[in-house]
Amino acid sequence: MSSRTPKPSDDEALQSGRRRATINDVARLAGVSKKTVSRVINRSPSVRPETREKIEAVIARYGYAPDPQARGLAFRRSFLIGLIYDNPNPQYVVNMQLGLLDGMRGSGFELVVHPCDRGSTTLVPDIRAFIERQKLFGVVLTPSVSEDEAVAEMLREIGCEYVRVASVAVDSEAHSIVTRDRHGGLLAGRHLAELGHRRVGFISGPDRFRSSHERRGGFEEGLKEHGVALAADCVAEGAYTFESGMEAAARLLALKDRPTAIFAGNDEMAAGVLHAARRAGLSVPGDLSVIGFDDFQIASRVWPPLTTIRAPTREIGRLAADRLLGVTEGDKRDPEWRLPSLVVRDSTAAPGKQEP
Amino acid sequence: MSSRTPKPSDDEALQSGRRRATINDVARLAGVSKKTVSRVINRSPSVRPETREKIEAVIARYGYAPDPQARGLAFRRSFLIGLIYDNPNPQYVVNMQLGLLDGMRGSGFELVVHPCDRGSTTLVPDIRAFIERQKLFGVVLTPSVSEDEAVAEMLREIGCEYVRVASVAVDSEAHSIVTRDRHGGLLAGRHLAELGHRRVGFISGPDRFRSSHERRGGFEEGLKEHGVALAADCVAEGAYTFESGMEAAARLLALKDRPTAIFAGNDEMAAGVLHAARRAGLSVPGDLSVIGFDDFQIASRVWPPLTTIRAPTREIGRLAADRLLGVTEGDKRDPEWRLPSLVVRDSTAAPGKQEP
DNA sequence: ACCTCGCCAGACACCGGTGTCAACGCCCGC
DNA sequence: GCGGGCGTTGACACCGGTGTCTGGCGAGGT
């Protein structure tokens, strides 16, 4: 009996569930010191099996769960994980959140969201304040902030756990989750080349996104396998937004020798391409094939439904959470399962072919 | 000097910013007790102005910020706000999150997200565990969980602050934020009736969403102003999903006397209506006018761009956060600013009119 | 001059956990 | 029989704040 005896009404409240059990209650009811209970909670090996069982029985009986705040105070670290992102696409954000939550389920951790502005001059201090204020256990960064070295540097400096999701390894293996966008681009290139397209266009994302370059690189590689080259005048820079896709497509479609197919860096821009094609009086896929990237909901909502590259964002999120929490099981699975894959719908066809 | 003197290295770390200041540091450096510093932090009136200023100077000098964990432990309440939702629409979720964050900025609170399944048999205990585990300061509920009385009952029982976002007042004024979906429906009805439509269709959301009924009620009201009635056979139930919208529209368009316009309960379903119309060989808005609800991104991505009702989700989120944090300023503004509004694009026209 | 009251500030316990270190019992070897 | 080492446990301080209660002090009433 380590702490002072409680008032009788206290135990009553405990029984009825009106009061949550604390470590002191468990210690008292199990006839051990709170430190020993703490050892059981933290899976310390130096507890005799009988003692452990006795304590675990009390824990189960009263549904005791340690208070993360108190634990965090002593550990100097909270049980919160932050998602730091600047990608404005709602579907990306939500899928990532869902994936992270998948991986965090049952761990006792919670997810705190933190959108940010990569262009802000106070980006690094803002993120730092966010982390230090709540003493976050760790953070997950997604493109494009995940590609910011100043941010990563700061995270190392303050000793915060982190995982960077990016299209290529931008950090040590322990700190990166690679989405392999290059492979997605490759599939897009192959698909168009196999359909017989020879003059193809590409609309990239913004330069600061690593994925813009990876998707393009893979695309060129896929084309090349079939002897097709991406002409310089058939490349336009977009901003991963619908409007930018529309504008970039308008430029490409105004070319004297316009491409018969366009690979847009994401679905949003691909939707913009569809609008531009319609304005130009071109039918898709009859006069122009269009392929997107992401396979977000929009891909199947537009007309014609978009052929696109499915990026397993939710699965990537799950993996990121696993990594942060030290679960390594997920990493061992066949890496193929988290590779981008081709989803063929109705926006691509052989060049010159009429719609059915 | 209340606590033991620190090692010289400690103060050095403080100066250089390697160590964050604690309340003990501030107390020592200001020559007062930590309790007095606590009073300043909590804006207790019983502190002499000179003392307060002295302490505030030290706080500013060292950039001291109280530790939410320690504060939370003593307060028996964290500085976290939970967003509990079951709406699967990513854009809704993200807009709501952004609105909440708008309202929480600078408050020292953070946002924890918690998707849930309204249909789960463990819904109430799951939410309860979520709240009690992290001792959430408060939660924001959005449709349709916001309309669940069992959940609200539990929140009252455990004394958790909460705000319910719903289309009508489902709770006391302090606990509800009303989105006035009825008004949006009214605008849709008026718009179609004013264009000259006499036979119109409606695709509702799921029955358990209060908004389904409100949008319909308002729609009928708007039609009625112009002497138009909503025929029973022109109403179909959807599920707020693209597929359900497509199926419901297919049914309505197969009617012998098919409607010349359809109001879909949200944009997702309206996109489904567009697909169904195309399949049926109908042009929009030439043969069929379509109007949606939400004005999410998809509305302007599809073809033709959708006339729709803009729901100010982000603003509503901001209001919810203000309410939870006890800020009342936002409530006083002209309530018009957070009413749904009509956004006219290209999917509605007078009946029988050809596309340009 | 004395008592009371209100204002202000501090001492101390407490919130619910963990780290450190010492004590205990037991088995081993000499 | 005794010292040493190991496995197990507990006492106590501590993490960084807040609640309660008490005491010192000056102003106001009698």
PDB file of N, CA and C in Angstrom, chain A residues 20 67-70 72-73 78-80 90-91 94 97 101 108 110-113 115 130 132-135 242-243 268 275 278 297-298 300-303, chain B residues 20 67-70 72-73 78-80 90-91 94 97 101 108 110-113 115 130 132-135 242-243 268 275 278 297-298 300-303:
ATOM      1  N   ARG A  20     -12.249   6.990 -13.716  1.00  0.00           N
ATOM      2  CA  ARG A  20     -11.306   6.113 -14.402  1.00  0.00           C
ATOM      3  C   ARG A  20     -10.225   5.675 -13.437  1.00  0.00           C
ATOM      4  N   ASP A  67      -2.804   7.163 -18.498  1.00  0.00           N
ATOM      5  CA  ASP A  67      -3.114   8.487 -19.016  1.00  0.00           C
ATOM      6  C   ASP A  67      -1.956   8.981 -19.890  1.00  0.00           C
ATOM      7  N   PRO A  68      -2.233   9.203 -21.171  1.00  0.00           N
ATOM      8  CA  PRO A  68      -1.144   9.617 -22.073  1.00  0.00           C
ATOM      9  C   PRO A  68      -0.513  10.940 -21.650  1.00  0.00           C
ATOM     10  N   GLN A  69      -1.289  11.794 -21.032  1.00  0.00           N
ATOM     11  CA  GLN A  69      -0.726  13.080 -20.629  1.00  0.00           C
ATOM     12  C   GLN A  69       0.324  12.902 -19.555  1.00  0.00           C
ATOM     13  N   ALA A  70      -0.018  12.131 -18.546  1.00  0.00           N
ATOM     14  CA  ALA A  70       0.916  11.930 -17.443  1.00  0.00           C
ATOM     15  C   ALA A  70       2.145  11.170 -17.939  1.00  0.00           C
ATOM     16  N   GLY A  72       3.188  11.075 -20.957  1.00  0.00           N
ATOM     17  CA  GLY A  72       3.933  11.963 -21.842  1.00  0.00           C
ATOM     18  C   GLY A  72       4.768  12.958 -21.060  1.00  0.00           C
ATOM     19  N   LEU A  73       4.218  13.428 -19.962  1.00  0.00           N
ATOM     20  CA  LEU A  73       4.947  14.400 -19.147  1.00  0.00           C
ATOM     21  C   LEU A  73       6.243  13.771 -18.639  1.00  0.00           C
ATOM     22  N   SER A  78       4.822  13.306 -26.263  1.00  0.00           N
ATOM     23  CA  SER A  78       3.401  12.966 -26.245  1.00  0.00           C
ATOM     24  C   SER A  78       3.121  11.731 -27.076  1.00  0.00           C
ATOM     25  N   PHE A  79       1.899  11.310 -27.060  1.00  0.00           N
ATOM     26  CA  PHE A  79       1.506  10.163 -27.872  1.00  0.00           C
ATOM     27  C   PHE A  79       0.687  10.639 -29.058  1.00  0.00           C
ATOM     28  N   LEU A  80       1.236  11.646 -29.694  1.00  0.00           N
ATOM     29  CA  LEU A  80       0.567  12.230 -30.848  1.00  0.00           C
ATOM     30  C   LEU A  80       1.507  12.164 -32.044  1.00  0.00           C
ATOM     31  N   PRO A  90      -7.650  17.511 -51.679  1.00  0.00           N
ATOM     32  CA  PRO A  90      -8.364  16.941 -50.538  1.00  0.00           C
ATOM     33  C   PRO A  90      -8.304  15.420 -50.511  1.00  0.00           C
ATOM     34  N   GLN A  91      -8.404  14.823 -51.665  1.00  0.00           N
ATOM     35  CA  GLN A  91      -8.445  13.368 -51.667  1.00  0.00           C
ATOM     36  C   GLN A  91      -7.107  12.785 -51.236  1.00  0.00           C
ATOM     37  N   VAL A  94      -6.973  13.177 -47.412  1.00  0.00           N
ATOM     38  CA  VAL A  94      -7.849  12.253 -46.688  1.00  0.00           C
ATOM     39  C   VAL A  94      -7.347  10.817 -46.800  1.00  0.00           C
ATOM     40  N   GLN A  97      -4.476  10.449 -44.484  1.00  0.00           N
ATOM     41  CA  GLN A  97      -4.952  10.390 -43.096  1.00  0.00           C
ATOM     42  C   GLN A  97      -5.515   9.012 -42.774  1.00  0.00           C
ATOM     43  N   LEU A 101      -4.138   6.461 -39.991  1.00  0.00           N
ATOM     44  CA  LEU A 101      -5.017   5.966 -38.930  1.00  0.00           C
ATOM     45  C   LEU A 101      -5.091   4.445 -38.948  1.00  0.00           C
ATOM     46  N   GLY A 108      -2.801   3.513 -29.376  1.00  0.00           N
ATOM     47  CA  GLY A 108      -2.908   4.534 -28.336  1.00  0.00           C
ATOM     48  C   GLY A 108      -2.437   5.900 -28.796  1.00  0.00           C
ATOM     49  N   GLU A 110      -2.658   9.246 -31.381  1.00  0.00           N
ATOM     50  CA  GLU A 110      -3.677   9.966 -32.136  1.00  0.00           C
ATOM     51  C   GLU A 110      -3.004  10.806 -33.209  1.00  0.00           C
ATOM     52  N   LEU A 111      -3.809  11.164 -34.210  1.00  0.00           N
ATOM     53  CA  LEU A 111      -3.283  11.913 -35.342  1.00  0.00           C
ATOM     54  C   LEU A 111      -3.679  13.380 -35.273  1.00  0.00           C
ATOM     55  N   VAL A 112      -2.674  14.247 -35.366  1.00  0.00           N
ATOM     56  CA  VAL A 112      -2.902  15.687 -35.343  1.00  0.00           C
ATOM     57  C   VAL A 112      -2.536  16.228 -36.726  1.00  0.00           C
ATOM     58  N   VAL A 113      -3.416  17.005 -37.312  1.00  0.00           N
ATOM     59  CA  VAL A 113      -3.145  17.465 -38.671  1.00  0.00           C
ATOM     60  C   VAL A 113      -2.582  18.877 -38.701  1.00  0.00           C
ATOM     61  N   PRO A 115      -1.666  21.410 -41.811  1.00  0.00           N
ATOM     62  CA  PRO A 115      -1.364  21.900 -43.160  1.00  0.00           C
ATOM     63  C   PRO A 115      -0.352  23.033 -43.046  1.00  0.00           C
ATOM     64  N   PHE A 130       5.014  23.899 -33.709  1.00  0.00           N
ATOM     65  CA  PHE A 130       3.932  22.893 -33.683  1.00  0.00           C
ATOM     66  C   PHE A 130       4.403  21.626 -32.975  1.00  0.00           C
ATOM     67  N   GLU A 132       7.141  21.193 -30.961  1.00  0.00           N
ATOM     68  CA  GLU A 132       7.586  21.361 -29.582  1.00  0.00           C
ATOM     69  C   GLU A 132       6.446  21.674 -28.634  1.00  0.00           C
ATOM     70  N   ARG A 133       5.476  22.393 -29.139  1.00  0.00           N
ATOM     71  CA  ARG A 133       4.363  22.751 -28.277  1.00  0.00           C
ATOM     72  C   ARG A 133       3.717  21.493 -27.712  1.00  0.00           C
ATOM     73  N   GLN A 134       3.366  20.587 -28.611  1.00  0.00           N
ATOM     74  CA  GLN A 134       2.689  19.376 -28.144  1.00  0.00           C
ATOM     75  C   GLN A 134       3.674  18.225 -27.948  1.00  0.00           C
ATOM     76  N   LYS A 135       4.954  18.506 -28.061  1.00  0.00           N
ATOM     77  CA  LYS A 135       5.976  17.474 -27.899  1.00  0.00           C
ATOM     78  C   LYS A 135       5.622  16.205 -28.679  1.00  0.00           C
ATOM     79  N   PHE A 242      -6.425  21.891 -61.794  1.00  0.00           N
ATOM     80  CA  PHE A 242      -7.332  21.772 -62.928  1.00  0.00           C
ATOM     81  C   PHE A 242      -7.098  22.880 -63.963  1.00  0.00           C
ATOM     82  N   GLU A 243      -7.082  24.103 -63.483  1.00  0.00           N
ATOM     83  CA  GLU A 243      -6.921  25.230 -64.398  1.00  0.00           C
ATOM     84  C   GLU A 243      -5.601  25.155 -65.148  1.00  0.00           C
ATOM     85  N   GLU A 268      -6.328  15.784 -61.673  1.00  0.00           N
ATOM     86  CA  GLU A 268      -6.895  17.126 -61.735  1.00  0.00           C
ATOM     87  C   GLU A 268      -6.541  17.787 -63.067  1.00  0.00           C
ATOM     88  N   HIS A 275     -11.392  19.213 -70.607  1.00  0.00           N
ATOM     89  CA  HIS A 275     -12.109  20.455 -70.899  1.00  0.00           C
ATOM     90  C   HIS A 275     -11.500  21.161 -72.103  1.00  0.00           C
ATOM     91  N   ARG A 278     -12.424  19.467 -75.298  1.00  0.00           N
ATOM     92  CA  ARG A 278     -13.797  19.756 -75.691  1.00  0.00           C
ATOM     93  C   ARG A 278     -13.879  21.141 -76.322  1.00  0.00           C
ATOM     94  N   GLN A 297     -11.099   9.958 -56.993  1.00  0.00           N
ATOM     95  CA  GLN A 297     -12.499   9.841 -57.412  1.00  0.00           C
ATOM     96  C   GLN A 297     -12.786  10.559 -58.718  1.00  0.00           C
ATOM     97  N   ILE A 298     -12.199  11.724 -58.882  1.00  0.00           N
ATOM     98  CA  ILE A 298     -12.491  12.524 -60.062  1.00  0.00           C
ATOM     99  C   ILE A 298     -12.253  11.747 -61.356  1.00  0.00           C
ATOM    100  N   SER A 300     -13.011   8.829 -62.253  1.00  0.00           N
ATOM    101  CA  SER A 300     -14.174   8.088 -62.760  1.00  0.00           C
ATOM    102  C   SER A 300     -15.417   8.953 -62.854  1.00  0.00           C
ATOM    103  N   ARG A 301     -15.322  10.211 -62.418  1.00  0.00           N
ATOM    104  CA  ARG A 301     -16.493  11.106 -62.465  1.00  0.00           C
ATOM    105  C   ARG A 301     -16.570  11.868 -63.775  1.00  0.00           C
ATOM    106  N   VAL A 302     -15.429  12.132 -64.382  1.00  0.00           N
ATOM    107  CA  VAL A 302     -15.423  12.937 -65.613  1.00  0.00           C
ATOM    108  C   VAL A 302     -15.843  12.069 -66.789  1.00  0.00           C
ATOM    109  N   TRP A 303     -16.005  12.735 -67.950  1.00  0.00           N
ATOM    110  CA  TRP A 303     -16.378  11.989 -69.136  1.00  0.00           C
ATOM    111  C   TRP A 303     -15.395  12.249 -70.260  1.00  0.00           C
TER     112      TRP A 303
ATOM    113  N   ARG B  20      13.970  24.297 -23.578  1.00  0.00           N
ATOM    114  CA  ARG B  20      12.810  25.172 -23.472  1.00  0.00           C
ATOM    115  C   ARG B  20      12.627  25.609 -22.040  1.00  0.00           C
ATOM    116  N   ASP B  67       3.688  24.113 -20.998  1.00  0.00           N
ATOM    117  CA  ASP B  67       3.581  22.786 -21.580  1.00  0.00           C
ATOM    118  C   ASP B  67       2.140  22.299 -21.477  1.00  0.00           C
ATOM    119  N   PRO B  68       1.517  22.061 -22.638  1.00  0.00           N
ATOM    120  CA  PRO B  68       0.112  21.652 -22.608  1.00  0.00           C
ATOM    121  C   PRO B  68      -0.100  20.332 -21.868  1.00  0.00           C
ATOM    122  N   GLN B  69       0.894  19.480 -21.887  1.00  0.00           N
ATOM    123  CA  GLN B  69       0.741  18.187 -21.210  1.00  0.00           C
ATOM    124  C   GLN B  69       0.640  18.366 -19.708  1.00  0.00           C
ATOM    125  N   ALA B  70       1.570  19.163 -19.173  1.00  0.00           N
ATOM    126  CA  ALA B  70       1.575  19.374 -17.733  1.00  0.00           C
ATOM    127  C   ALA B  70       0.328  20.136 -17.309  1.00  0.00           C
ATOM    128  N   GLY B  72      -2.434  20.197 -18.914  1.00  0.00           N
ATOM    129  CA  GLY B  72      -3.562  19.298 -19.095  1.00  0.00           C
ATOM    130  C   GLY B  72      -3.684  18.315 -17.944  1.00  0.00           C
ATOM    131  N   LEU B  73      -2.547  17.846 -17.469  1.00  0.00           N
ATOM    132  CA  LEU B  73      -2.566  16.890 -16.368  1.00  0.00           C
ATOM    133  C   LEU B  73      -3.216  17.520 -15.142  1.00  0.00           C
ATOM    134  N   SER B  78      -7.130  17.953 -21.860  1.00  0.00           N
ATOM    135  CA  SER B  78      -6.047  18.284 -22.777  1.00  0.00           C
ATOM    136  C   SER B  78      -6.381  19.515 -23.597  1.00  0.00           C
ATOM    137  N   PHE B  79      -5.439  19.928 -24.404  1.00  0.00           N
ATOM    138  CA  PHE B  79      -5.678  21.063 -25.274  1.00  0.00           C
ATOM    139  C   PHE B  79      -5.828  20.574 -26.708  1.00  0.00           C
ATOM    140  N   LEU B  80      -6.643  19.563 -26.823  1.00  0.00           N
ATOM    141  CA  LEU B  80      -6.897  18.962 -28.133  1.00  0.00           C
ATOM    142  C   LEU B  80      -8.384  19.025 -28.422  1.00  0.00           C
ATOM    143  N   PRO B  90     -14.137  13.365 -49.258  1.00  0.00           N
ATOM    144  CA  PRO B  90     -12.859  13.951 -48.866  1.00  0.00           C
ATOM    145  C   PRO B  90     -12.883  15.473 -48.821  1.00  0.00           C
ATOM    146  N   GLN B  91     -13.570  16.052 -49.782  1.00  0.00           N
ATOM    147  CA  GLN B  91     -13.537  17.501 -49.810  1.00  0.00           C
ATOM    148  C   GLN B  91     -14.278  18.104 -48.637  1.00  0.00           C
ATOM    149  N   VAL B  94     -11.895  17.767 -45.630  1.00  0.00           N
ATOM    150  CA  VAL B  94     -10.776  18.703 -45.664  1.00  0.00           C
ATOM    151  C   VAL B  94     -11.244  20.140 -45.444  1.00  0.00           C
ATOM    152  N   GLN B  97     -11.927  20.550 -41.806  1.00  0.00           N
ATOM    153  CA  GLN B  97     -10.664  20.619 -41.058  1.00  0.00           C
ATOM    154  C   GLN B  97     -10.036  21.994 -41.198  1.00  0.00           C
ATOM    155  N   LEU B 101      -9.282  24.595 -38.215  1.00  0.00           N
ATOM    156  CA  LEU B 101      -7.928  25.100 -37.975  1.00  0.00           C
ATOM    157  C   LEU B 101      -7.896  26.624 -38.055  1.00  0.00           C
ATOM    158  N   GLY B 108      -3.421  27.692 -29.307  1.00  0.00           N
ATOM    159  CA  GLY B 108      -2.658  26.688 -28.572  1.00  0.00           C
ATOM    160  C   GLY B 108      -3.311  25.317 -28.602  1.00  0.00           C
ATOM    161  N   GLU B 110      -4.811  21.929 -30.671  1.00  0.00           N
ATOM    162  CA  GLU B 110      -4.519  21.200 -31.901  1.00  0.00           C
ATOM    163  C   GLU B 110      -5.719  20.349 -32.276  1.00  0.00           C
ATOM    164  N   LEU B 111      -5.748  19.964 -33.545  1.00  0.00           N
ATOM    165  CA  LEU B 111      -6.897  19.213 -34.052  1.00  0.00           C
ATOM    166  C   LEU B 111      -6.544  17.741 -34.240  1.00  0.00           C
ATOM    167  N   VAL B 112      -7.350  16.882 -33.637  1.00  0.00           N
ATOM    168  CA  VAL B 112      -7.168  15.437 -33.755  1.00  0.00           C
ATOM    169  C   VAL B 112      -8.338  14.886 -34.560  1.00  0.00           C
ATOM    170  N   VAL B 113      -8.045  14.103 -35.583  1.00  0.00           N
ATOM    171  CA  VAL B 113      -9.143  13.631 -36.432  1.00  0.00           C
ATOM    172  C   VAL B 113      -9.578  12.220 -36.065  1.00  0.00           C
ATOM    173  N   PRO B 115     -12.279   9.635 -37.806  1.00  0.00           N
ATOM    174  CA  PRO B 115     -13.376   9.132 -38.627  1.00  0.00           C
ATOM    175  C   PRO B 115     -14.058   7.997 -37.875  1.00  0.00           C
ATOM    176  N   PHE B 130     -12.089   7.274 -27.300  1.00  0.00           N
ATOM    177  CA  PHE B 130     -11.257   8.266 -27.989  1.00  0.00           C
ATOM    178  C   PHE B 130     -11.157   9.548 -27.159  1.00  0.00           C
ATOM    179  N   GLU B 132     -11.913  10.006 -23.872  1.00  0.00           N
ATOM    180  CA  GLU B 132     -11.366   9.848 -22.514  1.00  0.00           C
ATOM    181  C   GLU B 132      -9.877   9.550 -22.540  1.00  0.00           C
ATOM    182  N   ARG B 133      -9.460   8.818 -23.546  1.00  0.00           N
ATOM    183  CA  ARG B 133      -8.057   8.467 -23.615  1.00  0.00           C
ATOM    184  C   ARG B 133      -7.203   9.724 -23.621  1.00  0.00           C
ATOM    185  N   GLN B 134      -7.520  10.633 -24.534  1.00  0.00           N
ATOM    186  CA  GLN B 134      -6.703  11.844 -24.622  1.00  0.00           C
ATOM    187  C   GLN B 134      -7.317  13.002 -23.847  1.00  0.00           C
ATOM    188  N   LYS B 135      -8.380  12.703 -23.091  1.00  0.00           N
ATOM    189  CA  LYS B 135      -9.057  13.755 -22.313  1.00  0.00           C
ATOM    190  C   LYS B 135      -9.294  15.009 -23.160  1.00  0.00           C
ATOM    191  N   PHE B 242     -21.587   8.816 -56.064  1.00  0.00           N
ATOM    192  CA  PHE B 242     -21.632   8.921 -57.520  1.00  0.00           C
ATOM    193  C   PHE B 242     -22.483   7.797 -58.124  1.00  0.00           C
ATOM    194  N   GLU B 243     -22.172   6.582 -57.760  1.00  0.00           N
ATOM    195  CA  GLU B 243     -22.878   5.433 -58.328  1.00  0.00           C
ATOM    196  C   GLU B 243     -24.378   5.508 -58.035  1.00  0.00           C
ATOM    197  N   GLU B 268     -21.620  14.921 -56.024  1.00  0.00           N
ATOM    198  CA  GLU B 268     -21.219  13.572 -56.416  1.00  0.00           C
ATOM    199  C   GLU B 268     -22.348  12.894 -57.193  1.00  0.00           C
ATOM    200  N   HIS B 275     -23.554  11.323 -66.053  1.00  0.00           N
ATOM    201  CA  HIS B 275     -23.181  10.071 -66.716  1.00  0.00           C
ATOM    202  C   HIS B 275     -24.423   9.343 -67.221  1.00  0.00           C
ATOM    203  N   ARG B 278     -25.806  10.978 -70.304  1.00  0.00           N
ATOM    204  CA  ARG B 278     -25.008  10.667 -71.480  1.00  0.00           C
ATOM    205  C   ARG B 278     -25.344   9.273 -71.988  1.00  0.00           C
ATOM    206  N   GLN B 297     -14.990  20.825 -55.646  1.00  0.00           N
ATOM    207  CA  GLN B 297     -14.205  20.927 -56.875  1.00  0.00           C
ATOM    208  C   GLN B 297     -14.838  20.190 -58.047  1.00  0.00           C
ATOM    209  N   ILE B 298     -15.371  19.012 -57.761  1.00  0.00           N
ATOM    210  CA  ILE B 298     -15.909  18.197 -58.847  1.00  0.00           C
ATOM    211  C   ILE B 298     -16.928  18.954 -59.687  1.00  0.00           C
ATOM    212  N   SER B 300     -16.953  21.843 -60.905  1.00  0.00           N
ATOM    213  CA  SER B 300     -16.416  22.570 -62.054  1.00  0.00           C
ATOM    214  C   SER B 300     -15.521  21.696 -62.928  1.00  0.00           C
ATOM    215  N   ARG B 301     -15.291  20.453 -62.522  1.00  0.00           N
ATOM    216  CA  ARG B 301     -14.443  19.555 -63.310  1.00  0.00           C
ATOM    217  C   ARG B 301     -15.234  18.773 -64.342  1.00  0.00           C
ATOM    218  N   VAL B 302     -16.477  18.491 -64.041  1.00  0.00           N
ATOM    219  CA  VAL B 302     -17.272  17.672 -64.956  1.00  0.00           C
ATOM    220  C   VAL B 302     -17.736  18.522 -66.144  1.00  0.00           C
ATOM    221  N   TRP B 303     -18.334  17.841 -67.111  1.00  0.00           N
ATOM    222  CA  TRP B 303     -18.847  18.564 -68.265  1.00  0.00           C
ATOM    223  C   TRP B 303     -20.302  18.255 -68.479  1.00  0.00           C
TER     224      TRP B 303
END
